Short mmCIF file of C-alpha atoms in Angstrom, two decimals:
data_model
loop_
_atom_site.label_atom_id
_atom_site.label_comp_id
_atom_site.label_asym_id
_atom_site.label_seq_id
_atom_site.Cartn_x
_atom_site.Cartn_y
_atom_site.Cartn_z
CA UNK W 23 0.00 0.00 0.00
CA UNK W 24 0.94 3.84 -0.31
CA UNK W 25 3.01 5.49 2.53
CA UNK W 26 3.23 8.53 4.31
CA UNK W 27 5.99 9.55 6.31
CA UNK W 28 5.72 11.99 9.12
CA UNK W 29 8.99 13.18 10.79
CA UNK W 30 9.56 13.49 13.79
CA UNK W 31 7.88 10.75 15.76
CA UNK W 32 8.93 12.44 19.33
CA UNK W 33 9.31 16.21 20.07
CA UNK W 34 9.71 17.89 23.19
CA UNK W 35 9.83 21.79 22.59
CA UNK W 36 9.98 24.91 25.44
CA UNK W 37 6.88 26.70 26.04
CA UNK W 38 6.83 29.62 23.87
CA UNK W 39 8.68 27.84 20.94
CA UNK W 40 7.34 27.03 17.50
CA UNK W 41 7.86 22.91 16.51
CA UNK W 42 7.46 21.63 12.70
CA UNK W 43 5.53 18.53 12.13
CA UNK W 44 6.26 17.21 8.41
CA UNK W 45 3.85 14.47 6.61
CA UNK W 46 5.07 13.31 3.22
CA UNK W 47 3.50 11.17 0.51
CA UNK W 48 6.50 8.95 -0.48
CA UNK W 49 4.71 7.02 -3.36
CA UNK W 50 1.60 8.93 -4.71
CA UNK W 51 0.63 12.36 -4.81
CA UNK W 52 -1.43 13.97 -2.47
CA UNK W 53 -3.59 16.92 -3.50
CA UNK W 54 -5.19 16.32 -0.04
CA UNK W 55 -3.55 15.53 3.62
CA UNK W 56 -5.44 15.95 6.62
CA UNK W 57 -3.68 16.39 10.26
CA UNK W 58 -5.19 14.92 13.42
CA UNK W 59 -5.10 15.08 16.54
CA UNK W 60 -5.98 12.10 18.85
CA UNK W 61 -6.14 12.14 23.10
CA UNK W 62 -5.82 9.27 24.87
CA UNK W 63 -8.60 6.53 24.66
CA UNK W 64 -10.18 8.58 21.89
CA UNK W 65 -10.78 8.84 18.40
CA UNK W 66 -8.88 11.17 15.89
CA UNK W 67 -9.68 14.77 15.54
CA UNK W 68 -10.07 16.18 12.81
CA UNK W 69 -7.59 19.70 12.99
CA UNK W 70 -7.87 20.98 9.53
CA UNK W 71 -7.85 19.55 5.54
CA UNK W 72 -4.60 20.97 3.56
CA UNK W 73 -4.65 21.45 0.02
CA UNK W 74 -2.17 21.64 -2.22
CA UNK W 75 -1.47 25.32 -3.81
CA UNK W 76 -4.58 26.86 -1.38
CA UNK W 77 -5.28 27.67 2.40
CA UNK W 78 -6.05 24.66 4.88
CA UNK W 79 -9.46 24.16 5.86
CA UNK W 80 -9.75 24.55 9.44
CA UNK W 81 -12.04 22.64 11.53
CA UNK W 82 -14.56 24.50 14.22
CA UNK W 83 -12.68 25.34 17.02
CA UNK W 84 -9.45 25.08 16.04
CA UNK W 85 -6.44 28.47 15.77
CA UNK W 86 -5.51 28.69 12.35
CA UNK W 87 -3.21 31.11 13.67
CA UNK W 88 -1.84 28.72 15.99
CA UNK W 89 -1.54 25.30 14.02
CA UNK W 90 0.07 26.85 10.96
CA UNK W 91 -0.54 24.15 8.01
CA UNK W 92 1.52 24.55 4.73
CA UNK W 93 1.05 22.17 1.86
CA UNK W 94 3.39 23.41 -0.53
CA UNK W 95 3.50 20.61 -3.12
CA UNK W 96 1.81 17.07 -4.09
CA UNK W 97 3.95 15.17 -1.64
CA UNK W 98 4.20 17.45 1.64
CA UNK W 99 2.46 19.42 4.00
CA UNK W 100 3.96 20.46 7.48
CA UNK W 101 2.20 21.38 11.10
CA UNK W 102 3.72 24.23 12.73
CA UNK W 103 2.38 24.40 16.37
CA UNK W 104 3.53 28.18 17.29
CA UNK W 105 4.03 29.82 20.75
CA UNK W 106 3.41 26.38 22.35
CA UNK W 107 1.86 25.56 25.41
CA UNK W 108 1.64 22.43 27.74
CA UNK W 109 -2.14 21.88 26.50
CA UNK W 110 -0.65 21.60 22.87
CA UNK W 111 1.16 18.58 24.29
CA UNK W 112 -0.44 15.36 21.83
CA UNK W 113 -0.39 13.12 19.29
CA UNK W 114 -0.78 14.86 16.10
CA UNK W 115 -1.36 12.38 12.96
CA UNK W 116 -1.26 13.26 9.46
CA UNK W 117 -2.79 11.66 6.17
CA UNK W 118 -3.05 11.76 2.69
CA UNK W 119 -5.59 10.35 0.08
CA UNK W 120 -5.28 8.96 -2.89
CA UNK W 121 -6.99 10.28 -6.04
CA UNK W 122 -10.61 8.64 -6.64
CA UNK W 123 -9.59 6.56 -9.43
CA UNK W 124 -6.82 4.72 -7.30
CA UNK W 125 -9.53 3.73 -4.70
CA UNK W 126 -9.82 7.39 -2.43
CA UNK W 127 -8.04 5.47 0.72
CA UNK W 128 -6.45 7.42 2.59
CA UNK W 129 -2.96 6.73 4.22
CA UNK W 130 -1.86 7.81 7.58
CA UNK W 131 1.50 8.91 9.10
CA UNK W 132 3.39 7.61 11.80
CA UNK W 133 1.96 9.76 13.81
CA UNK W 134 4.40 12.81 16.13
CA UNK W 135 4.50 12.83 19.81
CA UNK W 136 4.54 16.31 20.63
CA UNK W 137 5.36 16.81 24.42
CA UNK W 138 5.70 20.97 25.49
CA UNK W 139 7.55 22.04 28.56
CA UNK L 139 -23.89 14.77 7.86
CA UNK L 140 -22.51 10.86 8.07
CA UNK L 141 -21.99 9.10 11.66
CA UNK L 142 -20.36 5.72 12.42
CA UNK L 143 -21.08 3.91 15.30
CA UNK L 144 -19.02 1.57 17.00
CA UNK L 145 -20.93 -0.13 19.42
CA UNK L 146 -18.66 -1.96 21.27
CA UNK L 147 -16.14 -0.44 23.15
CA UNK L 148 -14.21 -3.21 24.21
CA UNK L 149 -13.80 -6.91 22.96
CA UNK L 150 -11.36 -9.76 23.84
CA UNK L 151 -10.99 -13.22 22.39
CA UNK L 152 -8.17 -16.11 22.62
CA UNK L 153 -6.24 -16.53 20.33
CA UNK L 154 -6.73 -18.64 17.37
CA UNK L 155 -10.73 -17.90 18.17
CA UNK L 156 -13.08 -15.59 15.36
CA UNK L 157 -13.75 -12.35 16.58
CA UNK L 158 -16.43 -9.70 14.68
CA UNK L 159 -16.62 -6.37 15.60
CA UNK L 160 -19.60 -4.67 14.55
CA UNK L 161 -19.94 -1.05 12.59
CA UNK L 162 -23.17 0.90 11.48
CA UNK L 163 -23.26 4.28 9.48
CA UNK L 164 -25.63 6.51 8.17
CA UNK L 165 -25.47 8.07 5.45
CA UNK L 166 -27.70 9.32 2.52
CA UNK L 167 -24.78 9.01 -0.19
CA UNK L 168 -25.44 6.26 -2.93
CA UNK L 169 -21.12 5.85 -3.46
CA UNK L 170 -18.73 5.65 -1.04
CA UNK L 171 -16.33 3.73 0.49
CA UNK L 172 -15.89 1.94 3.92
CA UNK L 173 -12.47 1.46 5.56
CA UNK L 174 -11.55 -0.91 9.16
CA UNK L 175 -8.38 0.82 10.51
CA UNK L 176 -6.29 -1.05 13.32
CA UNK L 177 -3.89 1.11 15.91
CA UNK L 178 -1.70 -0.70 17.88
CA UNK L 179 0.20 0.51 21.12
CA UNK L 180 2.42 2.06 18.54
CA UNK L 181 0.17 4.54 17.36
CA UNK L 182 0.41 3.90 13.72
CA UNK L 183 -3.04 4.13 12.23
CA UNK L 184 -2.72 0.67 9.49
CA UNK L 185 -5.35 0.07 7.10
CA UNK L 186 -6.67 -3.30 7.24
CA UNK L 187 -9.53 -3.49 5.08
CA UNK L 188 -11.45 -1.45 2.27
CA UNK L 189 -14.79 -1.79 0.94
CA UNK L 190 -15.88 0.36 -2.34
CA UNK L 191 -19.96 0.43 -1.73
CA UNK L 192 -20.66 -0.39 -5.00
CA UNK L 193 -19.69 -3.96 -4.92
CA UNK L 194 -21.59 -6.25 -3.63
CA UNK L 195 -18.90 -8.91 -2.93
CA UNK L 196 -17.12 -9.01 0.61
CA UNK L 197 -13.90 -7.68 0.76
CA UNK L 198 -11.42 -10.15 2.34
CA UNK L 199 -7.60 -9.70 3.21
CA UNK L 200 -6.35 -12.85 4.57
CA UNK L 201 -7.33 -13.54 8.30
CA UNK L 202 -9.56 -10.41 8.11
CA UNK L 203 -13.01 -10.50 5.93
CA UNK L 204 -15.95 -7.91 6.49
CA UNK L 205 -19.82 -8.33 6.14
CA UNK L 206 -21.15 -5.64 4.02
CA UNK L 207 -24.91 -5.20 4.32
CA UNK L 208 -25.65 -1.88 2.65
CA UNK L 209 -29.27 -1.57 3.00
CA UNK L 210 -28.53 -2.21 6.65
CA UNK L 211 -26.18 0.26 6.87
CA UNK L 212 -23.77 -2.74 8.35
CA UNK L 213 -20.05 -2.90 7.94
CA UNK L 214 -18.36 -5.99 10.33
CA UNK L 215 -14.87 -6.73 10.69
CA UNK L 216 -14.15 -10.66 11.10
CA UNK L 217 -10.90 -11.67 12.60
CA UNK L 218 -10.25 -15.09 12.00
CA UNK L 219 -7.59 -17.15 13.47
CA UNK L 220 -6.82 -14.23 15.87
CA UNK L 221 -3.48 -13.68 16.57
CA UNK L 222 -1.43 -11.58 19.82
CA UNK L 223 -0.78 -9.11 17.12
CA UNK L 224 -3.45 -8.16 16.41
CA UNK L 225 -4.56 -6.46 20.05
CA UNK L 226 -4.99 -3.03 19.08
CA UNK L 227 -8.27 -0.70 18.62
CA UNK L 228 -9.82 -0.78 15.61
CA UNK L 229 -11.44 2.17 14.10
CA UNK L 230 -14.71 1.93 11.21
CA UNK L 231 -14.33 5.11 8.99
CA UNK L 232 -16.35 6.56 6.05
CA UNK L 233 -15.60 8.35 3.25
CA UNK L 234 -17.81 9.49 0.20
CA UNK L 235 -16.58 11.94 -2.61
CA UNK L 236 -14.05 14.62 -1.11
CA UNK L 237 -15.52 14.43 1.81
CA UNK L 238 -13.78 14.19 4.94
CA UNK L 239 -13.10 10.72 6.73
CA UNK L 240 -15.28 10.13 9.46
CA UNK L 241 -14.60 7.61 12.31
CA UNK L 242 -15.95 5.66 14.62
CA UNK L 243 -15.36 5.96 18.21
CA UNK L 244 -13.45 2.47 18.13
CA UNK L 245 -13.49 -0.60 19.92
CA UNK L 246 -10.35 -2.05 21.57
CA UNK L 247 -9.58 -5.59 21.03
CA UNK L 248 -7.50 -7.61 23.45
CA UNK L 249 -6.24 -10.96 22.16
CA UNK L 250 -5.68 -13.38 25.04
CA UNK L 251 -2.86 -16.46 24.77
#
């Protein structure tokens, strides 16, 4: 099946800092990723939708201003989490999605433990 | 708007047993597609199985087959053969068109030696 990388699997960033979460497609290209964010014993949030060449799609509730998403070509998009706080402390997962005529699955990351002190 | 529902929140079985884990949606979209993710301790969301709605035939992937009963709204994961591996929680998700993938809330399966 397709992968998707995301770098780095573990963070731990200062309070007040800015941490980069990348999510590449390393075998297809991805006109659509989607980041996540999951707490423990739950499902997977949907943060926002990124598409390629255009602004993310942010979902209800969430700080565009705060979860900067880029998604700059067919095969990445990053998560910047700026002026971090201890709440921002989670696992963030990305994914990407095939094209309709290769099935529309969609693919998921690694996943990045993000842990702010 | 589409929901899933994952009934069960927890499940356990020996291994080598069948397990099915059950999954209802509703939606009113004639095409779409039906996915059973697994997450293990690791994290890693893995797809396991896919169903397109349009066929009728059950999608099967080895030890894992599903029982697709669209007019039901019904989308099953069977585990046969279960193995230690595959303890993890297991996610239903839904997808039609562009649209977003929506989830379940999951069900956690422990496999018992």
């Amino acid at each position: 099946g397709a992968v998707v990388s995301q770098h780095p699997s573990r963070v731990i960033c200062k309070s007040g800092t800015s941490v980069k979460i990348e999510c590449r497609s390393l075998d297809f290209q991805a006109t659509t990723m989607f980041w996540y964010r999951q707490f423990p014993k739950q499902s997977l949030m949907l943060m926002a939708t990124s598409n390629e060449g255009s602004k993310a799609t942010y979902e209800q509730g969430v700080e565009k201003d705060k979860f900067l998403i880029n998604h700059a070509s067919l095969t990445l998009s990053t998560l910047t989490v700026t002026s971090a706080h201890p709440e921002d402390s989670s696992f963030y997962i990305c994914s990407a999605r095939e094209d309709e005529s290769s099935g529309n699955t969609i693919y998921f990351g690694e996943g990045s433990w993000l842990t702010v002190v | 708007a589409q929901t899933v529902t994952q009934s069960q929140p927890e499940m356990s079985v020996q291994e080598a047993e069948t397990v099915t884990l059950s999954c209802t949606y509703d939606t009113s979209e004639n095409n779409y597609y039906l996915f059973w993710y697994k997450q293990p301790p690791s994290r890693q969301m893995i797809l396991v199985i896919r169903q397109e709605a349009y066929k009728q035939q059950n999608a099967t992937e080895n030890r894992f087959s599903v029982n697709f009963q669209k007019a039901a709204k019904s989308f099953s994961l069977k585990i046969s053969d279960s193995q230690l591996g595959d303890t993890a929680m297991y996610f239903c998700a839904f997808i039609s068109g562009y649209s977003t993938l929506t989830f379940g809330k999951g069900t956690m399966l422990l496999v018992s030696p």
